[in-house]
Tab-separated table of C-alpha atoms in Angstrom:
chain	number	residue	atom	x	y	z
V	919	MET	CA	-4.370	1.566	12.048
V	920	SER	CA	-5.512	4.835	10.598
V	921	GLN	CA	-3.207	5.214	7.630
V	922	LYS	CA	-3.898	3.964	4.144
V	923	ILE	CA	-1.969	2.887	1.107
V	924	LEU	CA	-3.422	4.740	-1.861
V	925	LEU	CA	-3.143	4.463	-5.614
V	926	VAL	CA	-3.378	8.113	-6.689
V	927	LYS	CA	-3.521	9.683	-10.129
V	928	TYR	CA	-2.041	13.172	-10.478
V	929	GLU	CA	-1.525	15.655	-13.251
V	930	LEU	CA	2.150	16.613	-13.380
V	931	GLU	CA	3.863	19.968	-13.750
V	932	ASP	CA	7.587	19.679	-14.476
V	933	GLU	CA	7.337	16.012	-13.385
V	934	ILE	CA	5.969	17.073	-9.965
V	935	PRO	CA	2.476	15.911	-8.907
V	936	LEU	CA	-0.218	18.552	-8.375
V	937	ASP	CA	-2.291	17.931	-5.259
V	938	GLU	CA	-5.332	19.804	-6.601
V	939	THR	CA	-5.615	17.239	-9.426
V	940	SER	CA	-5.271	14.143	-7.234
V	941	LYS	CA	-7.770	11.348	-7.721
V	942	VAL	CA	-7.677	8.260	-5.499
V	943	LEU	CA	-8.096	5.204	-7.716
V	944	GLN	CA	-7.912	2.649	-4.918
V	945	SER	CA	-7.025	2.497	-1.235
V	946	ALA	CA	-6.625	0.091	1.661
V	947	TYR	CA	-5.704	0.346	5.313
V	948	ILE	CA	-2.054	-0.334	6.058
V	949	PRO	CA	-0.837	-1.786	9.378
V	950	ASP	CA	1.690	0.218	11.384
V	951	GLU	CA	4.048	-2.761	11.256
V	952	LEU	CA	4.232	-2.486	7.454
V	953	ILE	CA	4.729	1.284	7.580
V	954	ASN	CA	7.647	0.726	9.974
V	955	TRP	CA	9.053	-2.052	7.764
V	956	LEU	CA	8.892	0.230	4.707
V	957	SER	CA	10.695	3.002	6.565
V	958	ASP	CA	13.292	0.715	8.175
V	959	ASN	CA	14.184	-0.745	4.764
V	960	ASN	CA	14.117	2.600	2.928
V	961	TYR	CA	11.300	1.432	0.643
V	962	SER	CA	9.194	4.527	1.305
V	963	PHE	CA	10.334	8.072	0.613
V	964	GLU	CA	9.043	11.532	1.362
V	965	ILE	CA	8.688	13.881	-1.589
V	966	GLN	CA	7.259	17.367	-1.931
V	967	ILE	CA	4.333	17.873	-4.290
V	968	LYS	CA	2.707	21.110	-5.448
V	969	GLU	CA	-0.604	22.250	-4.025
V	970	GLU	CA	-1.507	23.709	-7.423
V	971	ALA	CA	0.068	24.611	-10.758
V	972	GLY	CA	2.581	27.441	-10.750
V	973	VAL	CA	3.667	27.170	-7.113
V	974	SER	CA	6.689	25.609	-5.450
V	975	PRO	CA	6.411	22.071	-4.075
V	976	ASP	CA	5.392	22.376	-0.426
V	977	ILE	CA	3.219	19.398	0.501
V	978	PRO	CA	5.108	16.395	1.908
V	979	VAL	CA	3.820	12.964	0.889
V	980	THR	CA	5.239	9.506	1.494
V	981	PHE	CA	5.362	7.276	-1.547
V	982	ILE	CA	6.686	3.900	-2.663
V	983	THR	CA	8.515	3.702	-5.983
V	984	PHE	CA	7.357	1.290	-8.662
V	985	GLU	CA	10.612	-0.671	-8.390
V	986	ASN	CA	10.204	-1.084	-4.632
V	987	CYS	CA	6.587	-2.184	-5.117
V	988	LEU	CA	7.605	-4.800	-7.640
V	989	ARG	CA	10.842	-6.110	-6.126
V	990	ASN	CA	10.363	-5.708	-2.379
V	991	VAL	CA	6.969	-4.677	-1.058
V	992	LEU	CA	4.660	-6.991	-3.003
V	993	PRO	CA	6.830	-10.082	-2.301
V	994	HIS	CA	6.918	-9.138	1.399
V	995	ILE	CA	3.124	-8.806	1.500
V	996	GLU	CA	2.649	-12.115	-0.329
V	997	THR	CA	5.061	-13.917	2.006
V	998	ASN	CA	3.201	-12.479	4.970
V	999	LEU	CA	-0.113	-13.604	3.474
V	1000	VAL	CA	1.164	-17.174	3.172
V	1001	SER	CA	2.234	-17.090	6.831
V	1002	LEU	CA	-1.153	-15.699	7.850
V	1003	ILE	CA	-2.937	-18.460	5.929
V	1004	GLN	CA	-0.809	-21.085	7.682
V	1005	GLN	CA	-1.585	-19.462	11.032
V	1006	THR	CA	-5.290	-19.526	10.186
V	1007	LYS	CA	-5.089	-23.235	9.348
V	1008	GLU	CA	-3.695	-23.858	12.827
V	1009	HIS	CA	-6.953	-22.552	14.291
V	1010	THR	CA	-8.786	-25.496	12.781
V	1011	SER	CA	-8.213	-29.073	13.789
V	1012	GLY	CA	-10.479	-31.693	12.324
V	1013	GLU	CA	-13.941	-30.516	13.212
V	1014	VAL	CA	-12.797	-28.199	16.007
V	1015	ILE	CA	-12.769	-24.577	14.899
V	1016	ALA	CA	-11.628	-21.687	17.076
V	1017	LYS	CA	-14.207	-19.186	15.795
V	1018	LYS	CA	-12.930	-16.128	17.652
V	1019	GLU	CA	-9.395	-16.667	16.385
V	1020	LEU	CA	-10.670	-17.349	12.864
V	1021	ASP	CA	-12.645	-14.108	12.837
V	1022	ASN	CA	-9.524	-12.204	13.825
V	1023	ASP	CA	-7.399	-14.110	11.292
V	1024	PHE	CA	-9.862	-13.352	8.493
V	1025	ASP	CA	-9.890	-9.648	9.397
V	1026	VAL	CA	-6.096	-9.512	9.254
V	1027	LEU	CA	-6.028	-11.488	5.995
V	1028	SER	CA	-8.526	-9.067	4.486
V	1029	ILE	CA	-6.309	-6.079	5.299
V	1030	TRP	CA	-3.239	-7.691	3.721
V	1031	LEU	CA	-5.205	-8.894	0.671
V	1032	ASN	CA	-6.559	-5.392	0.087
V	1033	MET	CA	-3.045	-3.911	0.231
V	1034	ARG	CA	-1.904	-6.525	-2.270
V	1035	LYS	CA	-4.771	-5.546	-4.550
V	1036	VAL	CA	-3.681	-1.880	-4.549
V	1037	LEU	CA	-0.075	-2.776	-5.412
V	1038	LYS	CA	-1.108	-5.285	-8.091
V	1039	GLU	CA	-3.256	-2.591	-9.711
V	1040	LYS	CA	-0.213	-0.299	-10.001
V	1041	ILE	CA	2.057	-3.075	-11.238
V	1042	GLU	CA	-0.337	-4.631	-13.750
V	1043	LYS	CA	-2.270	-1.633	-15.077
V	1044	PHE	CA	-0.160	1.442	-14.447
V	1045	ALA	CA	3.465	0.276	-14.573
V	1046	GLU	CA	4.451	2.881	-17.158
V	1047	SER	CA	2.351	5.723	-15.716
V	1048	GLU	CA	4.584	8.267	-13.997
V	1049	ASN	CA	1.521	10.239	-12.897
V	1050	ILE	CA	0.044	7.358	-10.878
V	1051	LYS	CA	1.747	6.893	-7.517
V	1052	ILE	CA	1.536	4.621	-4.488
V	1053	ILE	CA	1.111	6.948	-1.508
V	1054	ILE	CA	1.034	6.291	2.241
V	1055	GLY	CA	-1.186	8.673	4.140
């Protein structure tokens, strides 16, 4: 898991993001399984952005549209989180706690919670901002 989901602010030229102006507002690691799910369901798209003002778009980036974040990706992440919480509960029974499994469960939960936080930031604070994008990279 080396890729991240990033909330990135860009300046735009002719509605095209400029890489030289990019500022990462928030980021989180993203599991390969979610990257594959996004691709399989056509929720992520590759676009070309400009390296700098005045040049042609030539840098490929993968992004998730606001609509896909709101209608598809965030609900998928939240459903997965509920399943992970239920799985974590199964590793406790009365006073018996499977510590190794719980440590792993908490690590996985943390990853999914951090991704949710990035998407919620876009949805709640930057819904109308065309220059703030959700990027996979």
